[in-house]
């Protein structure tokens, strides 16, 4: 045996020299020889040997063949069943359609009485599931279930009505079936009726059920034979080769030798007499063993006494620390004479000195990874730019730096694009102490070109200043403050630009004071990674701020700024935007003809620009529809149709989301009759506060939300006493994620019961009751206290359908205007009412009713039972009429027509002098 370079060689092949290593192959072979048949079979079937893999492959092939045969059989039978069902249903339908008496029965007064018995008899005779005779409209005359006679047939009829034959597959209540529809023709070839016959495909087939058991049995037998044959072959192969071949044995020894000398841990095998049998290269290095150490007594190798005694004793040891030269070795030792193995011991040696150094580096790396993970979790929890900067500073101190500052460009704070030539503002400051002489929070800073922060912003790369006391460029930023910083003990700086793509949003500075070592290159890389993650969150917050500002501006421009003047209602309102994003809540007060006033509140689901823009479109539509003086239910129907069209247009464009939901409540209050007509589309019900301060929620049918289409809306007439308060609101006032709407309604009721009579106080009490604390949705609130138009401000006359009655109307108008002190309006009013009453007598219908209202304007109204509306036109020189409405339009400030359930009203308004 000769040693070369610390390795022992015998011939050209290295072999382990220990007794355990020399015994391993024979032991493995003996174990193979002494295993029983069951163990050998389990080894064959385990899949780790070639025999096991062949076994699995054969089983899979047989199984796939069986499955393929079954699937092919089922598909073929289904196809044949469908073809058979089509042929049989067509044959039965044509036979019944052409049977004698079928066509003649259609002319009978009761075709069902004649055809039903025949159809049922034919159905039972042919084995189909139904035979249905129907007229050309699809109304059934026959059916196996009598309760379906007289109802519409479900299926395709047009080709049969054209004289053809229709066959189709459907999934009915009795399962998949095929039905055929054939025409019944008269002698002229005209289709006078239809016959349909149908049969389920299940009733046609049956071959699969007969052949499938045979096929499955054959597959199972093949699978069993393949399993048994493969198991026998595998058992014999294992018994003859013992699981190993010559090449495998050679590779096993080579692998054992390579692993033994490649591990970074010393391995020593000592015999029962204290003689060293094996030592790998790492053990030679750690213990500084002589080249001829193998075969010698461990006590003669020059080791420390305690280490030599441990190795020679063979006792069990776990992580015993021994000093060997300048190293601290952790020694583990176990005996080898367990389970009949040769006597001796195995010891492993690990250099704990290097391990401790590696452990320290690993701990540092783990802490940095944890900090980066925490940065992803803790930075960017809100969409606020300043708060995100504060989160970065809070994370960095004291885990990475003693002080951290975040400086952002002014435009970034308001959501704009940064200007690299502008000043920065100190947005966040974090530190282990509060008395550091750094720029304070909120101060505007102009960066000097030579400062590390300016260089970082200009280059887009992080800048490291390991020693601030030796950095003249940094001192130039502020000579007095720089001296104070150094004197305070801050000695090292890393300046990292906040980059989001191509934009530089600001700069982050990390300062070190407590730790004497300056920042190094590894910490510079960590700072760049940390700031890069924070920059994404700050840029997201900047973009959100910009979008939010745009949405708020759009929303404010779309909401009413001032309420119109009117005398019917005393109104107060509040609008509170959501804390997160801009919503689509809106409201309006719309004066109508006849001193009436419309109140409307609506809510578009969602937040952001899309919701605000949709809200503006709906509000504009309500303005336009209200000008038509439509009842609330008709207005909501038009609004529902509009939302449906908006959804269709945006779905076709594909560039924006559809309106996922919108609700609306529309109410019209008439101060003359003190009646409020209300309709709502999926909106919360209005609250009504009676003059005695009792509160109830009006029972108004909810109606579907806007955009569903096809469903009508219902109106309710509420008779309100003068001084009643009508409260309209959006769901953000009574509903949130933490409570149900019923709870919110009860809280609203309690708040309304405590409010005083004025609408302003009612709004204040509702919002001060903390119903809306931390609301995630917009809130629109309108409180309207009703007023009644006094009887002495209303004049009404019934007019007979006689042209001579116009003179009486003129006289009454003159007397009434004189009583009201409006003599200046007598001529114009007489002319307006003369034309309107004349038109009603000539073109309208009885009864005819005239009403004058003295409100903010003088209102003249003429009621009649006709629904025909007059139109303004220019009369020709030779026309005898056609100038009446033109005169009315010239004399009145506004005029128009509104429809009632009993007819129409033509009205005109004149300003009071």
mmCIF file of C-alpha atoms in Angstrom, residues 387-516:
data_model
loop_
_atom_site.group_PDB
_atom_site.id
_atom_site.type_symbol
_atom_site.label_atom_id
_atom_site.label_comp_id
_atom_site.label_asym_id
_atom_site.label_seq_id
_atom_site.Cartn_x
_atom_site.Cartn_y
_atom_site.Cartn_z
ATOM 1 C CA UNK A 387 -48.363 56.671 4.043
ATOM 2 C CA UNK A 388 -46.507 54.291 1.710
ATOM 3 C CA UNK A 389 -43.325 56.342 2.167
ATOM 4 C CA UNK A 390 -43.805 56.184 5.945
ATOM 5 C CA UNK A 391 -44.137 52.393 5.770
ATOM 6 C CA UNK A 392 -40.784 52.183 3.985
ATOM 7 C CA UNK A 393 -39.081 54.278 6.667
ATOM 8 C CA UNK A 394 -40.708 52.269 9.478
ATOM 9 C CA UNK A 395 -39.528 48.987 7.950
ATOM 10 C CA UNK A 396 -35.922 50.116 7.422
ATOM 11 C CA UNK A 397 -35.406 51.404 10.981
ATOM 12 C CA UNK A 398 -33.765 49.840 12.962
ATOM 13 C CA UNK A 399 -33.490 46.582 10.983
ATOM 14 C CA UNK A 400 -31.348 48.057 8.226
ATOM 15 C CA UNK A 401 -30.427 51.618 9.125
ATOM 16 C CA UNK A 402 -30.487 53.867 12.182
ATOM 17 C CA UNK A 403 -32.262 56.624 10.266
ATOM 18 C CA UNK A 404 -34.202 56.635 6.998
ATOM 19 C CA UNK A 405 -35.657 59.544 5.034
ATOM 20 C CA UNK A 406 -37.880 59.572 1.944
ATOM 21 C CA UNK A 407 -37.890 62.664 -0.297
ATOM 22 C CA UNK A 408 -40.429 62.843 -3.135
ATOM 23 C CA UNK A 409 -40.989 65.381 -5.880
ATOM 24 C CA UNK A 410 -43.937 67.686 -5.256
ATOM 25 C CA UNK A 411 -45.815 66.488 -8.343
ATOM 26 C CA UNK A 412 -45.689 62.870 -7.136
ATOM 27 C CA UNK A 413 -47.606 63.739 -3.965
ATOM 28 C CA UNK A 414 -50.518 65.036 -6.067
ATOM 29 C CA UNK A 415 -50.405 62.180 -8.575
ATOM 30 C CA UNK A 416 -48.522 63.990 -11.325
ATOM 31 C CA UNK A 417 -45.382 63.253 -13.338
ATOM 32 C CA UNK A 418 -42.119 64.033 -11.489
ATOM 33 C CA UNK A 419 -39.898 66.892 -12.691
ATOM 34 C CA UNK A 420 -36.248 66.047 -12.055
ATOM 35 C CA UNK A 421 -35.343 69.733 -11.918
ATOM 36 C CA UNK A 422 -37.869 70.546 -9.200
ATOM 37 C CA UNK A 423 -37.442 70.529 -5.448
ATOM 38 C CA UNK A 424 -38.219 67.506 -3.336
ATOM 39 C CA UNK A 425 -40.256 67.403 -0.163
ATOM 40 C CA UNK A 426 -39.346 65.315 2.864
ATOM 41 C CA UNK A 427 -42.292 62.947 2.983
ATOM 42 C CA UNK A 428 -41.227 60.433 5.630
ATOM 43 C CA UNK A 429 -38.642 60.290 8.407
ATOM 44 C CA UNK A 430 -37.777 57.312 10.599
ATOM 45 C CA UNK A 431 -35.063 56.949 13.230
ATOM 46 C CA UNK A 432 -33.987 55.309 16.443
ATOM 47 C CA UNK A 433 -34.086 58.768 18.035
ATOM 48 C CA UNK A 434 -36.093 61.922 17.368
ATOM 49 C CA UNK A 435 -33.327 64.523 17.808
ATOM 50 C CA UNK A 436 -31.252 63.795 14.693
ATOM 51 C CA UNK A 437 -30.253 67.042 12.870
ATOM 52 C CA UNK A 438 -31.672 65.872 9.530
ATOM 53 C CA UNK A 439 -34.137 67.906 7.493
ATOM 54 C CA UNK A 440 -37.524 67.748 9.286
ATOM 55 C CA UNK A 441 -40.674 66.189 7.910
ATOM 56 C CA UNK A 442 -42.454 68.312 5.313
ATOM 57 C CA UNK A 443 -39.499 70.587 4.456
ATOM 58 C CA UNK A 444 -38.960 71.459 0.832
ATOM 59 C CA UNK A 445 -35.387 70.670 -0.260
ATOM 60 C CA UNK A 446 -33.438 71.818 -3.300
ATOM 61 C CA UNK A 447 -30.801 69.170 -3.983
ATOM 62 C CA UNK A 448 -27.265 70.379 -4.702
ATOM 63 C CA UNK A 449 -25.795 68.715 -7.796
ATOM 64 C CA UNK A 450 -22.814 67.281 -5.883
ATOM 65 C CA UNK A 451 -24.897 65.674 -3.137
ATOM 66 C CA UNK A 452 -25.344 61.862 -3.150
ATOM 67 C CA UNK A 453 -29.116 62.276 -3.429
ATOM 68 C CA UNK A 454 -28.852 64.470 -6.539
ATOM 69 C CA UNK A 455 -26.348 62.105 -8.137
ATOM 70 C CA UNK A 456 -28.647 59.160 -7.446
ATOM 71 C CA UNK A 457 -31.636 60.948 -8.997
ATOM 72 C CA UNK A 458 -29.627 62.075 -12.011
ATOM 73 C CA UNK A 459 -27.984 58.711 -12.726
ATOM 74 C CA UNK A 460 -30.805 56.446 -11.595
ATOM 75 C CA UNK A 461 -28.269 54.372 -9.599
ATOM 76 C CA UNK A 462 -27.726 54.032 -5.858
ATOM 77 C CA UNK A 463 -24.840 55.996 -4.335
ATOM 78 C CA UNK A 464 -22.789 54.798 -1.349
ATOM 79 C CA UNK A 465 -20.950 57.252 0.892
ATOM 80 C CA UNK A 466 -19.157 55.016 3.408
ATOM 81 C CA UNK A 467 -17.649 57.949 5.342
ATOM 82 C CA UNK A 468 -19.635 61.155 5.400
ATOM 83 C CA UNK A 469 -16.862 63.049 7.138
ATOM 84 C CA UNK A 470 -14.736 62.562 4.015
ATOM 85 C CA UNK A 471 -17.463 63.390 1.446
ATOM 86 C CA UNK A 472 -17.178 67.056 0.336
ATOM 87 C CA UNK A 473 -20.000 66.675 -2.192
ATOM 88 C CA UNK A 474 -22.419 65.754 0.557
ATOM 89 C CA UNK A 475 -21.241 68.601 2.789
ATOM 90 C CA UNK A 476 -21.994 71.088 -0.014
ATOM 91 C CA UNK A 477 -25.720 70.385 0.375
ATOM 92 C CA UNK A 478 -25.826 72.311 3.670
ATOM 93 C CA UNK A 479 -22.501 73.092 5.360
ATOM 94 C CA UNK A 480 -23.933 73.906 8.766
ATOM 95 C CA UNK A 481 -26.395 71.018 8.917
ATOM 96 C CA UNK A 482 -23.800 68.560 7.512
ATOM 97 C CA UNK A 483 -21.412 69.418 10.317
ATOM 98 C CA UNK A 484 -24.191 68.856 12.851
ATOM 99 C CA UNK A 485 -25.000 65.473 11.309
ATOM 100 C CA UNK A 486 -21.393 64.280 11.529
ATOM 101 C CA UNK A 487 -21.049 65.614 15.044
ATOM 102 C CA UNK A 488 -24.250 63.775 16.009
ATOM 103 C CA UNK A 489 -22.583 60.497 15.058
ATOM 104 C CA UNK A 490 -24.104 59.685 11.664
ATOM 105 C CA UNK A 491 -21.135 58.469 9.621
ATOM 106 C CA UNK A 492 -22.374 56.462 6.596
ATOM 107 C CA UNK A 493 -25.033 56.987 3.916
ATOM 108 C CA UNK A 494 -26.747 55.114 1.087
ATOM 109 C CA UNK A 495 -28.864 57.197 -1.323
ATOM 110 C CA UNK A 496 -31.177 55.160 -3.578
ATOM 111 C CA UNK A 497 -33.440 56.665 -6.282
ATOM 112 C CA UNK A 498 -37.106 55.691 -6.190
ATOM 113 C CA UNK A 499 -37.477 54.367 -9.724
ATOM 114 C CA UNK A 500 -40.704 53.070 -11.228
ATOM 115 C CA UNK A 501 -39.922 52.103 -14.779
ATOM 116 C CA UNK A 502 -38.392 55.144 -16.443
ATOM 117 C CA UNK A 503 -39.709 57.557 -13.792
ATOM 118 C CA UNK A 504 -37.658 58.708 -10.813
ATOM 119 C CA UNK A 505 -40.174 59.599 -8.094
ATOM 120 C CA UNK A 506 -37.680 60.757 -5.465
ATOM 121 C CA UNK A 507 -34.809 59.481 -3.367
ATOM 122 C CA UNK A 508 -34.478 57.378 -0.203
ATOM 123 C CA UNK A 509 -31.566 57.953 2.206
ATOM 124 C CA UNK A 510 -30.363 55.381 4.743
ATOM 125 C CA UNK A 511 -28.123 56.718 7.544
ATOM 126 C CA UNK A 512 -25.946 54.741 9.975
ATOM 127 C CA UNK A 513 -24.841 55.980 13.410
ATOM 128 C CA UNK A 514 -24.820 53.217 16.051
ATOM 129 C CA UNK A 515 -22.912 50.514 14.188
ATOM 130 C CA UNK A 516 -19.263 51.567 13.708
#
